[in-house]
Phi, psi and omega in degrees: 000133179273127180286148174295150182304323183297320179292319182297319182289338180285339181279121182295139177279174184297328179295314179295332180277355179077018179274128187252339183293138180299335183272003187300314182299317179296322179296319178296320177295321180297323179279354184062040179250009181267049183216169186295332180290343185260006185304313179302321180293319181297314181294324176297318178300322182294338181273354177299144181307320173231093185296325179294318177297318179298317180294317178300318180294322179296319178294324176293321178296319180301316180294319182290326182283328182059242181293346180276352181299315181306325180295314179293318180301314179296319180296320180294328180285333187253338187246098181301319183297314178298318181300315180298316182294312184293311183296320179295319182295308185280350172268353180250334191224111174291331179294315179286334173300313179296322180299318180291319180296325179292330177223076190300333180292346181292351178300335181295336177302328184286354176287343180289133184254002178227149178284140177290151178285168182303317182297321179292322178297315180299314181298321183293313180294321178294322180296330183296336177243018177049055182277147177230157180304137179263151175282133186212156175303333175248106185297338182270002183293150177277073190228127183227167175233129185273136174285331176257110185228002179280194181302329181295339180299325181297312182293324178295315180293318180299317181297315182292321178296315180296324178299315180292321178295322179297318180298315178299313181300318181296316179293325180291325185267342192305327184294346178285342183247314181236170183281073182250158180299145176270127178282123177299152181306315184294326177296316180297311181299319180291322179291320175300323178292317177300321179293321177295319177301315180296318182298314182285336171296318177291320178298321177295325178297319176294319179299317178301315180297325182282323186271316185257354180047240184264010183266158174298152177283121187274359184232160170261126182231120176253135176255119183258122176281139178236177175059217184296327178294318177297325181276359181060044179219048182293157170271172174297320179232113186203148166297149173247113182276133181224159171227142181250136174236131183222152173225108353278164180269069184257192183296324180296315179298319180295317179296319178300314180296318181295318179294320177303314181296321180295312181294314182298317182291328180282326188262331191234293189200167178292124176259119191240124179251025185288347180274005178288163178309133182068010176062214184292345178276347184270170178298139181295325183233137177226158171285167178298317180298323179293319176300313183299315181298320180296311183292330178289328190251321194243340190297145177264170186304315184297333180290326175290323176299319179296325181293344177309326187265359187300135182207126175299127185247325180199180183078223182277091185294328178296318177294323177298320178293323176297322176300312179297314182299327182281324188265332185297323175303327177292326179299317186279357171251002183298330182290352176273355181291149177300139176061027182303305184296318180300319179299312184294318180294321178296322178296320179298318179294323178297319179297317179300320185289347177289339183275125177304143185304323184284352180252355188298326181282345181256353184276116179283334187266316190240358184280193178287131181067041188255182178300320182293329175304313180296311186296319180295314181299316181296315181296321180295317177297321177299314183295322182289312186267344181292347176303323187242359185227102183289345178293345179271001181277063178237163189254324182285148181296314181294318177298321180293320177299318178298316181293321179295321178291318180297327180276356179081014181278335171223158180292150180297323178294318178299316180296316180296319180292318178297318179298314180298316180293319179299313181294324177296314180294323177294324177299313179298320179300316179300316183295320179297321181287326180293333186306311180231013184052047177243150179281104181216153177224017189254127178290156173302154178298156183302328181269003177271077185295323180295317179295320179291324179294318177298315182296320179299315181291321179293329178272007177063040177261133185239160175302152182247013180096339177247327181231154173284179185300322179295318178296318178297317179299313179300317179298316181293321179297313180295316182297317182288323178295317179295318181295316179297316183296318181296313181290326178297316178298320181296320186269330193259312189271341179296153184289001181310310187293317178297321181291332179290326187255355179244129183271351180232072183302138185299328183299336182265003179243008177291160172295157181306317181295317180294322179296319179296318178297319181292319179295322177297320179295333179278358175106013181273121183287331179237074186296332178297315178297319180300319179297323176298319178297319181296318179296320179294321182290325186255005184293159177082184182244017182288161178297325180295322177297321179293322179293320177299319178298325178290322186276326195299324178304319179289315182297322180296320180294317178296318178298326179298340178269001182264166181297328184221078183296330179297309178297326180295318179292319175299316179296321179296320177298316180298317179296316180299316179290324178293334181251027184302329182266006180261103187291339183285337192300303182292328178297318179296318179295323181290318189266340184243096182302324181296319180298312183299314183293316181294323178296319179295319178301316181295311184292328180275002182239341193223133169266353181282327192270328186306312180298320178299316182292324177297321182269349176225063190295335181298341177300327182298324177300330184283359176285353179282166173265136175256185181301329183259010182121194182301133180295336178300336182265000184292310182294142175256146183307322181296320180291321178299316180299316179298320179298320179296314181295320180294316182295316182290332182292347181285347187245137176277327180285120181304324180297317180289324178296316180291324177299320178295318179295319178299319182300314179289326176298317179303315179296317181291320176299318179297318180296310184295315181297321179295312180297322179295310182297327181275006175078022183265345182236146173267176186300310180301323179294320178296312182299317181296316181294316179296320179293319182297319181289325176298313181299318182295318179293321177298316178297316181297316180295316181298314180298317182296317181293317179297319181297316180292323179295317179297321179294322180291321180286337185071022182205161178299157179302142182283352182209156168276148180223140179227152177246126180256121177285138178237170176057221184290334175294315179298327178274001183054044182228039180293150169252182182296327185263010186278139165279171177258104175279128185218164164238142174255131178230141178230165177214113182303142177281157182309134177085358181264145177290128185297320182297315179293322180296318180293318179300318178299315182295322178297319178298319179297311182298318180296319181292322176299313179299318184293315180296316182287329182272004181299143181304143183200159175285346179284162170306143189296157178237072182271123177258113189250117179255027184290348179271007181287163178308134182066013175060217184287350176275345182274171179296140180296324180232137174234160175282167178300317181295322180294319176298316182300316181295317182297308185294331180288326186257325195240355187301126175276159180306320181293329178289321176298317179298317180298326181293343179300336182252011180286132179208140180294127183236334184208166179082206185292116184296316183296318178297317179299318180293322178296322176300316181297322178297323179294313184283343177303325181291335180274314186276337177237062186292154176304131179079001180082170180289158184291159177299326179295321179294322178297317178298322180294319178299317180295322179295316180296320180299316179298322180292319178299315180300324185277329193243334190277339182297128182302151180299132179087353181286150177269115184296342180279339187229018174274117191292334183266307188251001181284176181296123181071016179277194186299315182298318179302312183293315184292319177297322180296314178298317182293325175296319178296322178295315180301324184277329192234354186294337179295333179261329186250100184297333179298339179279358171283070192212135182268353181270130178297313182295317180293323178294322176298321177300317180293319179301322179289315182299323182269002175060032173290333170227156178297147183303321181292327177293316179298320179300320179295318179295317181296314181298321180293318180298315180294318181295315181292320179294317179298316180295319180295317177297319180297323177302315180294316181299319183285313187272340179083007179209157182302138179202149180239344186263121175291139180285168175282176181307139181153188185296320181296317179296320178298322178295316178299318180300314181298314182292330178281001175093010177295137191288351178219184184272006184277094180298329180294321176299315179301315181295318178299317180296317179302313182292326178294315181296312183289329177296318179294320179294323181299325178298321177293316180302315182294325177294317182293314182282347175281354176094000000 
């Protein structure tokens, strides 16, 4: 029958299916798949990693099945899951293609949709050689005797093992063809390990039958898995490392072990016992006491590292557990051995040098940025810190990374990145091994495009819109290798580990000249002074001096990476001496790597923070990572404010109440500044936190003074009083160097004399200013009421009615502009809100402000630009009054509010950033203009805050090129040390914003 043309054209041709072999069309006709009913099957075939290999295998299967082909053909048409498993398998692995063709009925195994459990695997492999429980000195041993033990046992075991391996591979690969679940890396590794356990249990059963024949087994033999098998993270094709423990370790035990290795290596995989004591030169089997004696006396560092993975896998499991229980305590004290870190690092370098130079970039296991980089770093960290932390006593690499991050030994981001890269590289390794079931870790050559395309498809990598699958794969391989190498260097080669395990670091025993040279090489501008600090820190014979000697090599290196390591080392000495009586301080630095590194970054970058940390030392504890991320980010501004109010309320004496509020403010400033400097907070978060703590301290002081006054009077306060935030305080956008601009407003209570009430309120306000402005080592708390009516010549406090009368009759345009940022922040809430309602009529008048007022605002702005910039300041880089700086942006926003807030209620807002959002939403300015203004405001605020953090005092002028500018750039989040780049970017951003400002103010 001739098909209609429409049907014929609907069937994809071999080109559309990605089939390249000349025989492809004929093969499809042979399978009777060149028709419209077969379209789903054809498209599934096209998704196979190697569609031509899959098609060739299908034609071979058809021939091998003969009359059985229709059953498979029907199943492939109706069962998507089976189709995905089979096509993915035979398109990924020529070895499994051959396996299926040799036993075509085995395709039915792929109908199973779940992996068998470990017990089922053991039962299946044992059944293949008809094994039965063997009599043994330990009745609970996993010990059997095979009824089939001759040469045919090898082929039976190999076939059953390959069938089980084939099912796993098919389930693992199926998602590349059909919408099937993706098997996680750990599931694959654990199942491969369970299969290896089952395989060697069966191999041991054959060995028992060969050695002991029909007699009871006279010895106890435990098989200990080592390496990847011990860690339950095997590859598809891998040696399985084992160690044998026997009681007694006689000729029978040795023969059993040797036969197990012979059978296992012939039927499954290479069984390698080279990790036993003395290696291949040592006895194959030892007693437990012999193992213990060897490790106590003769074992080298790498042998303890290997024991990290030890796990009883088969045979006498109880004896295996005794082996682990006896040897593992030695593993966790191995890091106390002399030259421990040097030994491990030297071994890592030797392994790297085994890889030919031309293969290092292609080696997934041993090359640069490879699997071994991850595994070595993780194992070393486990050995070093596992002495005191049992949560690190895990065997798998991924589990160990999780435990190290949970314990704070590595950053959570580092652990997550290493895990992701490790699993990606293991996935590629698995796919390469499945291709021919060969033990390989080498990527295809760069010019092998066909091999790379197959690997990309087998690894389920797809084009990303910019690159094809091969390009995406190459990019991912390079990105992950670089990431692993960078993190490996960070975790492995830094002196941290050596400093943890050596009590006499070499850096502290150098001659003075050599020490000075080394310190200079680490970036210390005054190495003689630095050496003096080191001597002071490590002097004497106290335990603290020894701990400092242990810590300092690491701290010095971290300080060497900061903008000002000299100031950082001095600050560290001051902090250490200030916390000399705090036993937790050095312990935290020793045990919490994140705390130590972050503290060094802070001390080597900021003159603002050291005094705060000395006076608020608990902040240092918050440099650690908690379950939800950095502890510095845990407190919320609202909770901090409540804490300040609660603490100050405990005291009747205003001085003590304010002291309590100051103490908590100090802690909060240290927390916020630390998180900001460490890049954990963005600009709005910093401004909000700083403003919230200012408001809370202001509220606490006001309440304390009012409370004390009422107690002194013996009567309730004669008036309500409120504090109105102005400027950046009113906008909740304070920086580190900002004063608190405020207005004080009062309202006499019923029956009270207004004159006396106002006089009382003035006394309260003056006392609040005096208490908060008292000299202190903390950053200042200046309460500035200079924006009040008539300025500093006017009354410090006015009544609500007096404010209303003044603003209605006398308010100047600049005063109206200042009111745009007025917001109730402290004192009587109801009074503050009533004040805001009164001034709303002034700042948001019906019809907007007059044209004359707008002209006056523009005139004042021009005068400010011409006269207010400090003498000698650079107008291009002054963050507050310079071109495109904070004043420019804020004046522009306020002009827009004066002109349009009567119509746009969203502009009834004291926040510059939020008002910019409204201006953009309502299209009062073009979105790109608003974006330029917003970027300039954020950039200038970030730079201004960074200036304070670096210099330790309020400043608005960015420095010229040099070390100070580089420090500001680093603290401001610039990605490198090039201060000139940072400055160029700042001027570019503010210059663009200035163009917008000039257009707006030009009318």
